[in-house]
Amino acid sequence: MAAIYSLYIINKSGGLIFYKDCGTKGRMDTNDSLRVASLWHSMHAISQQLSPVNGCSGIELLQADTFDLHCFQSLPGTKFFVVCEPGTPHMESLLRYVYELYTDYVLKNPFYEIEMPIRCELFDINLTQAVQSDRVALLGR
Amino acid sequence: MQFFGGSEISPSPPVPTATGNNAHMMYVFNRNGVCLLYKEWNRPLHTLNPQQDHKLMFGLLFSLKSLTAKMDPINADKGNLGVPQLPGQGCSFHSFRTNTYKLSFMETPSGIKIILVTHPKTGDLRESLKYIYGLYVEYVVKNPIYSPGSPIKSELFNTALDQYDCRYIRFWSSVAIAPRQGFIYRRRYTLRAIESQHCVFHYLRGESSQRDVSNCPYPRMIFPHEI
C-alpha cells in the first residue's frame, strides 16, 4: 500500500489552514509547516510567471528523489497538496475527493470562518477514512 | 545520488521516452546564479525581460530545493528552511509539471544546473540532461579558451545541442544568427532532418544550384554559425 506522508490545505492568501500527517515519517512541527505552506504558495505563483505558453495555472506535480508532491488548486484559489511516496497513483482523484469533503464539511459548516484554520471534526473523520481506507472506491471515480 | 554512471567519454544520446516531445527552452546556470546559456526554441509568451527571467528562474529553483530538502520524509536531520544547501546535500527535486509545461532539472556536484522546459506530456528527461552535461563537459569545460563563470559562446556546443534536439525533439525554432557576412537574420523554421541543414549550408556558400534549393523546404533558411 503506497504511503501518503502528509496533506496540507492553503487558503487564498497562502496561509496554512489545515495540516495532517499520516505516520511518523515526514512529521513537521507547526512553525515549519506554516513556513513550508507559504513557500509553496509563492513558488506556485512564480511558476505561472515562467511559463512559455499562456494559461498556466501553476505546479500540479513536483517529483523529488524521495517523495512526490501533488497539488490541486480550486477555482477560488484554495490549494490542496499531498506529499506521498514516488509513483503513488490516483493522487489527483484523492485531492478532488478531499476538495469535496472540504466543501461539504467545512464550507457548509455555519460556525466555520472562511480562510481560518479548519477545526471541523466531521472533516477530520471523513478525511482519515479516505486516506486510510482501501481506496478501491476512489479508483472507480 | 549516483551521478557518474558509466565510464564512457561520449555516451550515445538516449532515445526519448515519449514521441512528439517539444522543447521550449533550456537554461544552464552555474553555482553563483550566472546564466551561462539560455536557448529558446519555442516560446510564444515572454512575461519578463531576459535578466529578470533568469533571476526568477534561479530563485525559483533555489527555493524549491530548499523546500524539498525540508519536506524530505526520509532524512531525519534537516536544516532550517532557507539555509543554502550544498549541491547534492539534502533531497532535491528532478522535475515539476504544470498544465502548460514541464520543467526538468539537474544539478551536478560542481553546482552546474541544467534546466529543460518542455511539453507537459514529456517523459523522464534525466538521461537527456546527463547527456547534455556530457556535451557541456566535452565542448565547454575542455575548451581552453573558455573561462568558467562566463556565458557560453561555443559554436560546437550549440551545434551539438541543435543536432541532438534535431534528431530527437521536433520543434519550431526561432534563431538569431550571424553568418560570415555580418548580417543577422531571424527565421522561423521546422527542422525535420539534418540534411536540410547541409543543403542550406551549401546555399549560403554560394553553391546555390537548382538542385540544392529544391531539396531545401525553406530555401531562405540560414545555418547557425554563431549564436
Short mmCIF file of C-alpha atoms in Angstrom, two decimals:
data_model
loop_
_atom_site.label_atom_id
_atom_site.label_comp_id
_atom_site.label_asym_id
_atom_site.label_seq_id
_atom_site.Cartn_x
_atom_site.Cartn_y
_atom_site.Cartn_z
CA MET A 1 0.00 0.00 0.00
CA ALA A 2 1.64 3.21 -1.15
CA ALA A 3 2.07 5.78 1.54
CA ILE A 4 0.80 9.30 1.91
CA TYR A 5 3.07 11.28 4.17
CA SER A 6 1.11 14.47 4.71
CA LEU A 7 -1.70 16.68 3.46
CA TYR A 8 -1.82 20.47 3.50
CA ILE A 9 -4.59 22.93 2.71
CA ILE A 10 -3.67 26.56 1.99
CA ASN A 11 -6.11 29.44 1.76
CA LYS A 12 -6.18 32.09 -0.97
CA SER A 13 -3.56 34.28 0.71
CA GLY A 14 -1.09 31.48 1.27
CA GLY A 15 -1.78 30.78 4.93
CA LEU A 16 -1.94 27.20 6.14
CA ILE A 17 -5.43 26.27 7.28
CA PHE A 18 -5.07 22.53 7.61
CA TYR A 19 -2.17 20.16 8.08
CA LYS A 20 -2.34 16.44 8.63
CA ASP A 21 0.50 13.99 8.64
CA CYS A 22 -0.06 10.26 8.40
CA GLY A 23 2.57 8.26 10.19
CA THR A 24 5.88 9.08 11.74
CA LYS A 25 7.80 9.93 8.58
CA GLY A 26 7.65 13.46 7.37
CA ARG A 27 6.35 14.89 10.60
CA MET A 28 6.92 18.59 10.86
CA ASP A 29 6.40 20.95 13.73
CA THR A 30 3.88 23.76 13.46
CA ASN A 31 6.24 26.58 12.57
CA ASP A 32 7.92 24.59 9.84
CA SER A 33 4.63 23.52 8.32
CA LEU A 34 3.50 27.15 8.22
CA ARG A 35 6.70 28.22 6.52
CA VAL A 36 6.59 25.38 4.03
CA ALA A 37 3.00 26.22 3.13
CA SER A 38 3.74 29.89 2.49
CA LEU A 39 6.82 28.97 0.48
CA TRP A 40 4.78 26.62 -1.63
CA HIS A 41 2.17 29.31 -2.24
CA SER A 42 4.85 31.67 -3.59
CA MET A 43 6.53 29.01 -5.71
CA HIS A 44 3.19 28.10 -7.21
CA ALA A 45 2.67 31.73 -8.21
CA ILE A 46 6.19 32.18 -9.61
CA SER A 47 5.92 29.05 -11.74
CA GLN A 48 3.00 30.68 -13.55
CA GLN A 49 5.22 33.62 -14.50
CA LEU A 50 7.87 31.41 -16.04
CA SER A 51 5.52 29.62 -18.38
CA PRO A 52 6.45 29.77 -22.08
CA VAL A 53 2.80 29.48 -23.06
CA ASN A 54 -0.34 31.32 -21.99
CA GLY A 55 -2.77 29.92 -19.49
CA CYS A 56 -0.55 28.35 -16.87
CA SER A 57 -2.28 27.53 -13.62
CA GLY A 58 0.71 26.58 -11.50
CA ILE A 59 2.56 23.47 -10.42
CA GLU A 60 0.48 20.29 -10.39
CA LEU A 61 3.16 17.72 -9.66
CA LEU A 62 6.63 18.04 -8.18
CA GLN A 63 8.86 14.98 -8.35
CA ALA A 64 11.79 14.73 -5.98
CA ASP A 65 14.17 11.90 -5.12
CA THR A 66 12.29 10.58 -2.13
CA PHE A 67 8.75 11.94 -2.49
CA ASP A 68 6.18 13.31 -4.91
CA LEU A 69 4.05 16.36 -4.25
CA HIS A 70 0.67 16.61 -5.94
CA CYS A 71 -1.14 19.94 -5.83
CA PHE A 72 -4.69 20.84 -6.70
CA GLN A 73 -5.89 24.42 -6.89
CA SER A 74 -9.62 25.03 -6.71
CA LEU A 75 -11.31 27.87 -8.61
CA PRO A 76 -11.42 30.29 -5.67
CA GLY A 77 -7.69 29.75 -5.10
CA THR A 78 -7.59 27.27 -2.22
CA LYS A 79 -4.72 24.83 -2.68
CA PHE A 80 -4.69 21.23 -1.57
CA PHE A 81 -1.42 19.40 -1.73
CA VAL A 82 -0.29 16.00 -0.63
CA VAL A 83 3.22 14.65 -0.06
CA CYS A 84 3.44 10.98 -0.94
CA GLU A 85 5.80 8.20 -1.98
CA PRO A 86 7.18 8.49 -5.51
CA GLY A 87 4.87 6.87 -8.01
CA THR A 88 1.76 6.73 -5.86
CA PRO A 89 -1.19 6.53 -8.25
CA HIS A 90 -4.55 8.31 -8.10
CA MET A 91 -3.42 11.26 -6.01
CA GLU A 92 -5.32 13.68 -8.24
CA SER A 93 -8.59 11.90 -7.58
CA LEU A 94 -7.79 11.82 -3.87
CA LEU A 95 -7.25 15.58 -3.89
CA ARG A 96 -10.52 16.15 -5.68
CA TYR A 97 -12.24 13.95 -3.12
CA VAL A 98 -10.65 15.98 -0.31
CA TYR A 99 -11.98 19.11 -2.02
CA GLU A 100 -15.47 17.59 -1.96
CA LEU A 101 -15.09 16.81 1.74
CA TYR A 102 -13.89 20.37 2.29
CA THR A 103 -16.95 21.87 0.59
CA ASP A 104 -19.30 19.52 2.43
CA TYR A 105 -17.92 19.54 5.96
CA VAL A 106 -16.03 22.81 6.19
CA LEU A 107 -17.62 25.41 3.92
CA LYS A 108 -21.15 24.35 4.73
CA ASN A 109 -20.41 24.43 8.43
CA PRO A 110 -22.13 27.62 9.71
CA PHE A 111 -19.60 28.08 12.51
CA TYR A 112 -16.59 27.96 10.24
CA GLU A 113 -15.00 31.29 9.39
CA ILE A 114 -13.66 31.34 5.87
CA GLU A 115 -9.88 31.42 5.47
CA MET A 116 -9.39 30.44 9.14
CA PRO A 117 -7.76 27.22 10.33
CA ILE A 118 -10.04 24.25 9.96
CA ARG A 119 -11.36 22.75 13.20
CA CYS A 120 -14.20 20.59 11.98
CA GLU A 121 -14.45 17.15 13.50
CA LEU A 122 -16.53 15.60 10.71
CA PHE A 123 -13.98 16.75 8.17
CA ASP A 124 -11.17 15.09 10.13
CA ILE A 125 -13.07 11.83 10.50
CA ASN A 126 -14.00 11.59 6.85
CA LEU A 127 -10.52 12.57 5.75
CA THR A 128 -8.91 9.88 7.89
CA GLN A 129 -11.30 7.36 6.42
CA ALA A 130 -10.50 8.43 2.89
CA VAL A 131 -6.74 8.31 3.37
CA GLN A 132 -6.58 5.07 5.29
CA SER A 133 -9.27 3.15 3.51
CA ASP A 134 -8.54 0.71 0.74
CA ARG A 135 -9.17 3.44 -1.83
CA VAL A 136 -10.98 0.97 -4.05
CA ALA A 137 -13.85 3.41 -4.10
CA LEU A 138 -11.56 6.18 -5.33
CA LEU A 139 -10.19 4.03 -8.14
CA GLY A 140 -13.65 3.77 -9.54
CA ARG A 141 -14.18 7.54 -9.66
CA MET B 1 22.97 10.24 -5.61
CA GLN B 2 24.62 8.16 -8.28
CA PHE B 3 25.70 10.81 -10.72
CA PHE B 4 28.62 9.41 -12.69
CA GLY B 5 27.21 6.19 -14.08
CA GLY B 6 29.24 4.87 -16.98
CA SER B 7 32.86 5.32 -17.89
CA GLU B 8 32.25 6.38 -21.49
CA ILE B 9 33.60 9.71 -22.55
CA SER B 10 30.81 10.43 -25.04
CA PRO B 11 27.81 8.20 -24.40
CA SER B 12 25.33 7.86 -27.20
CA PRO B 13 22.32 10.13 -26.92
CA PRO B 14 19.37 8.47 -25.21
CA VAL B 15 16.20 7.80 -27.17
CA PRO B 16 13.36 9.89 -25.77
CA THR B 17 10.71 8.19 -23.71
CA ALA B 18 7.78 9.92 -25.39
CA THR B 19 7.25 10.74 -29.02
CA GLY B 20 6.47 14.22 -30.13
CA ASN B 21 8.48 15.97 -27.45
CA ASN B 22 8.58 19.70 -27.82
CA ALA B 23 11.40 21.56 -26.15
CA HIS B 24 10.55 25.15 -25.28
CA MET B 25 13.64 26.49 -23.55
CA MET B 26 16.86 25.46 -21.91
CA TYR B 27 18.86 27.19 -19.19
CA VAL B 28 22.30 26.45 -17.78
CA PHE B 29 23.32 28.16 -14.54
CA ASN B 30 26.49 27.93 -12.52
CA ARG B 31 26.59 27.78 -8.73
CA ASN B 32 26.64 31.56 -8.36
CA GLY B 33 23.45 32.07 -10.31
CA VAL B 34 25.09 33.29 -13.51
CA CYS B 35 23.13 32.17 -16.54
CA LEU B 36 25.75 30.51 -18.72
CA LEU B 37 23.38 29.58 -21.50
CA TYR B 38 19.80 30.31 -22.45
CA LYS B 39 18.42 28.61 -25.54
CA GLU B 40 14.95 29.23 -26.77
CA TRP B 41 13.19 27.11 -29.35
CA ASN B 42 9.54 27.81 -28.88
CA ARG B 43 8.37 30.49 -26.51
CA PRO B 44 5.24 32.38 -27.52
CA LEU B 45 4.93 34.14 -24.16
CA HIS B 46 7.63 36.36 -22.65
CA THR B 47 6.45 37.65 -19.31
CA LEU B 48 9.63 39.34 -18.17
CA ASN B 49 12.78 40.71 -19.75
CA PRO B 50 15.67 38.19 -20.02
CA GLN B 51 17.64 39.29 -16.93
CA GLN B 52 14.61 39.17 -14.68
CA ASP B 53 13.55 35.91 -16.21
CA HIS B 54 16.93 34.30 -15.46
CA LYS B 55 16.95 35.64 -11.91
CA LEU B 56 13.42 34.45 -11.31
CA MET B 57 14.20 31.00 -12.65
CA PHE B 58 17.29 30.68 -10.49
CA GLY B 59 15.41 31.94 -7.45
CA LEU B 60 12.57 29.51 -8.02
CA LEU B 61 14.96 26.58 -8.26
CA PHE B 62 16.88 27.67 -5.18
CA SER B 63 13.69 27.93 -3.14
CA LEU B 64 12.27 24.68 -4.45
CA LYS B 65 15.45 22.85 -3.48
CA SER B 66 15.21 24.35 -0.02
CA LEU B 67 11.58 23.25 0.18
CA THR B 68 12.25 19.68 -0.92
CA ALA B 69 15.18 19.35 1.48
CA LYS B 70 12.88 20.40 4.31
CA MET B 71 9.95 18.25 3.25
CA ASP B 72 12.03 15.14 2.76
CA PRO B 73 10.32 12.39 4.76
CA ILE B 74 13.33 10.07 4.78
CA ASN B 75 16.15 12.17 6.19
CA ALA B 76 15.87 12.79 9.89
CA ASP B 77 18.28 15.69 10.14
CA LYS B 78 17.11 18.61 8.07
CA GLY B 79 18.48 22.10 8.19
CA ASN B 80 16.32 25.13 8.62
CA LEU B 81 14.30 26.42 5.73
CA GLY B 82 16.22 28.95 3.69
CA VAL B 83 19.70 27.77 4.62
CA PRO B 84 21.64 27.36 1.35
CA GLN B 85 22.22 23.72 0.54
CA LEU B 86 25.42 22.38 -0.98
CA PRO B 87 24.99 20.58 -4.31
CA GLY B 88 23.91 17.05 -3.54
CA GLN B 89 23.09 17.78 0.08
CA GLY B 90 19.52 17.01 1.01
CA CYS B 91 16.75 15.74 -1.16
CA SER B 92 16.43 17.57 -4.46
CA PHE B 93 13.63 17.57 -6.98
CA HIS B 94 14.20 16.47 -10.55
CA SER B 95 11.12 17.77 -12.29
CA PHE B 96 7.84 19.57 -11.87
CA ARG B 97 4.85 19.77 -14.16
CA THR B 98 2.17 22.38 -14.68
CA ASN B 99 -0.72 22.27 -17.10
CA THR B 100 1.28 24.10 -19.81
CA TYR B 101 4.89 22.96 -19.34
CA LYS B 102 7.18 20.51 -17.64
CA LEU B 103 10.47 21.62 -16.16
CA SER B 104 13.25 19.06 -15.77
CA PHE B 105 16.16 19.97 -13.56
CA MET B 106 19.53 18.51 -12.85
CA GLU B 107 22.27 19.78 -10.59
CA THR B 108 25.78 18.43 -10.91
CA PRO B 109 28.17 18.08 -7.97
CA SER B 110 30.01 21.18 -9.23
CA GLY B 111 26.88 23.27 -8.94
CA ILE B 112 26.03 23.48 -12.65
CA LYS B 113 22.26 23.46 -13.03
CA ILE B 114 20.72 22.34 -16.30
CA ILE B 115 17.05 23.07 -16.89
CA LEU B 116 14.86 21.94 -19.77
CA VAL B 117 11.36 23.30 -20.23
CA THR B 118 9.24 21.05 -22.41
CA HIS B 119 5.71 20.00 -23.23
CA PRO B 120 3.84 18.69 -20.17
CA LYS B 121 3.44 15.17 -21.56
CA THR B 122 7.21 14.65 -21.83
CA GLY B 123 8.62 11.64 -20.05
CA ASP B 124 11.54 11.47 -17.68
CA LEU B 125 14.36 13.57 -19.07
CA ARG B 126 17.07 12.76 -16.54
CA GLU B 127 19.11 10.77 -19.04
CA SER B 128 18.82 13.54 -21.60
CA LEU B 129 20.04 16.05 -19.04
CA LYS B 130 23.01 13.84 -18.23
CA TYR B 131 23.81 13.65 -21.93
CA ILE B 132 23.65 17.43 -22.21
CA TYR B 133 26.01 17.68 -19.26
CA GLY B 134 28.33 15.33 -21.15
CA LEU B 135 28.21 17.70 -24.12
CA TYR B 136 28.93 20.61 -21.79
CA VAL B 137 32.00 18.86 -20.40
CA GLU B 138 33.27 17.96 -23.85
CA TYR B 139 32.73 21.22 -25.67
CA VAL B 140 32.80 23.88 -22.98
CA VAL B 141 34.83 22.76 -19.99
CA LYS B 142 37.56 21.18 -22.11
CA ASN B 143 37.79 24.30 -24.24
CA PRO B 144 41.00 26.06 -23.11
CA ILE B 145 39.69 29.47 -24.16
CA TYR B 146 36.54 29.25 -22.07
CA SER B 147 36.73 30.96 -18.69
CA PRO B 148 34.42 29.42 -16.06
CA GLY B 149 31.60 31.64 -14.96
CA SER B 150 31.21 33.44 -18.25
CA PRO B 151 28.37 32.89 -20.72
CA ILE B 152 28.90 30.05 -23.16
CA LYS B 153 29.58 31.10 -26.74
CA SER B 154 30.91 27.81 -28.07
CA GLU B 155 29.73 27.12 -31.60
CA LEU B 156 30.43 23.39 -31.30
CA PHE B 157 28.37 23.14 -28.15
CA ASN B 158 25.41 24.92 -29.73
CA THR B 159 25.64 22.81 -32.89
CA ALA B 160 25.81 19.61 -30.87
CA LEU B 161 22.77 20.69 -28.85
CA ASP B 162 20.83 21.56 -32.00
CA GLN B 163 21.75 18.25 -33.59
CA TYR B 164 20.68 16.34 -30.51
CA ASP B 165 17.39 18.17 -30.44
CA CYS B 166 17.04 17.86 -34.24
CA ARG B 167 17.15 14.14 -34.10
CA TYR B 168 15.06 13.54 -31.07
CA ILE B 169 12.86 16.51 -30.45
CA ARG B 170 10.75 18.03 -33.22
CA PHE B 171 10.38 21.72 -32.63
CA TRP B 172 9.77 25.14 -34.03
CA SER B 173 12.80 27.29 -33.78
CA SER B 174 13.46 30.96 -33.78
CA VAL B 175 17.18 31.58 -34.04
CA ALA B 176 19.19 34.75 -34.39
CA ILE B 177 22.42 34.08 -36.26
CA ALA B 178 25.30 35.95 -37.75
CA PRO B 179 26.62 34.50 -40.99
CA ARG B 180 30.10 35.32 -42.17
CA GLN B 181 28.99 38.45 -43.99
CA GLY B 182 27.93 40.00 -40.72
CA PHE B 183 24.16 40.15 -41.19
CA ILE B 184 21.74 38.98 -38.59
CA TYR B 185 18.69 37.06 -39.73
CA ARG B 186 15.82 35.73 -37.74
CA ARG B 187 13.79 32.94 -39.21
CA ARG B 188 11.17 30.50 -38.10
CA TYR B 189 11.59 27.02 -39.46
CA THR B 190 10.86 23.40 -38.72
CA LEU B 191 13.90 21.20 -38.65
CA ARG B 192 12.96 17.75 -39.84
CA ALA B 193 16.32 16.30 -40.71
CA ILE B 194 19.98 17.07 -40.58
CA GLU B 195 20.01 17.04 -44.38
CA SER B 196 18.15 20.31 -44.52
CA GLN B 197 20.97 21.98 -42.61
CA HIS B 198 23.51 20.69 -45.10
CA CYS B 199 21.62 21.96 -48.08
CA VAL B 200 21.30 25.36 -46.54
CA PHE B 201 24.99 25.40 -45.82
CA HIS B 202 25.66 24.84 -49.49
CA TYR B 203 23.20 27.54 -50.36
CA LEU B 204 24.94 30.09 -48.19
CA ARG B 205 28.33 29.18 -49.52
CA GLY B 206 27.24 30.26 -52.96
CA GLU B 207 26.61 26.87 -54.46
CA SER B 208 23.01 27.70 -54.96
CA SER B 209 22.28 25.27 -57.72
CA GLN B 210 18.72 24.41 -58.57
CA ARG B 211 19.14 21.01 -57.00
CA ASP B 212 20.13 22.41 -53.65
CA VAL B 213 17.33 24.89 -53.46
CA SER B 214 14.67 22.40 -54.48
CA ASN B 215 15.86 19.94 -51.84
CA CYS B 216 15.52 22.57 -49.22
CA PRO B 217 11.96 23.01 -47.99
CA TYR B 218 12.75 26.53 -46.81
CA PRO B 219 15.33 27.97 -49.21
CA ARG B 220 15.98 31.07 -47.17
CA MET B 221 16.77 29.14 -44.01
CA ILE B 222 20.09 30.03 -42.52
CA PHE B 223 22.68 27.88 -40.87
CA PRO B 224 23.62 28.86 -37.31
CA HIS B 225 27.24 29.96 -37.47
CA GLU B 226 27.46 31.96 -34.29
CA ILE B 227 24.81 32.47 -31.70
#
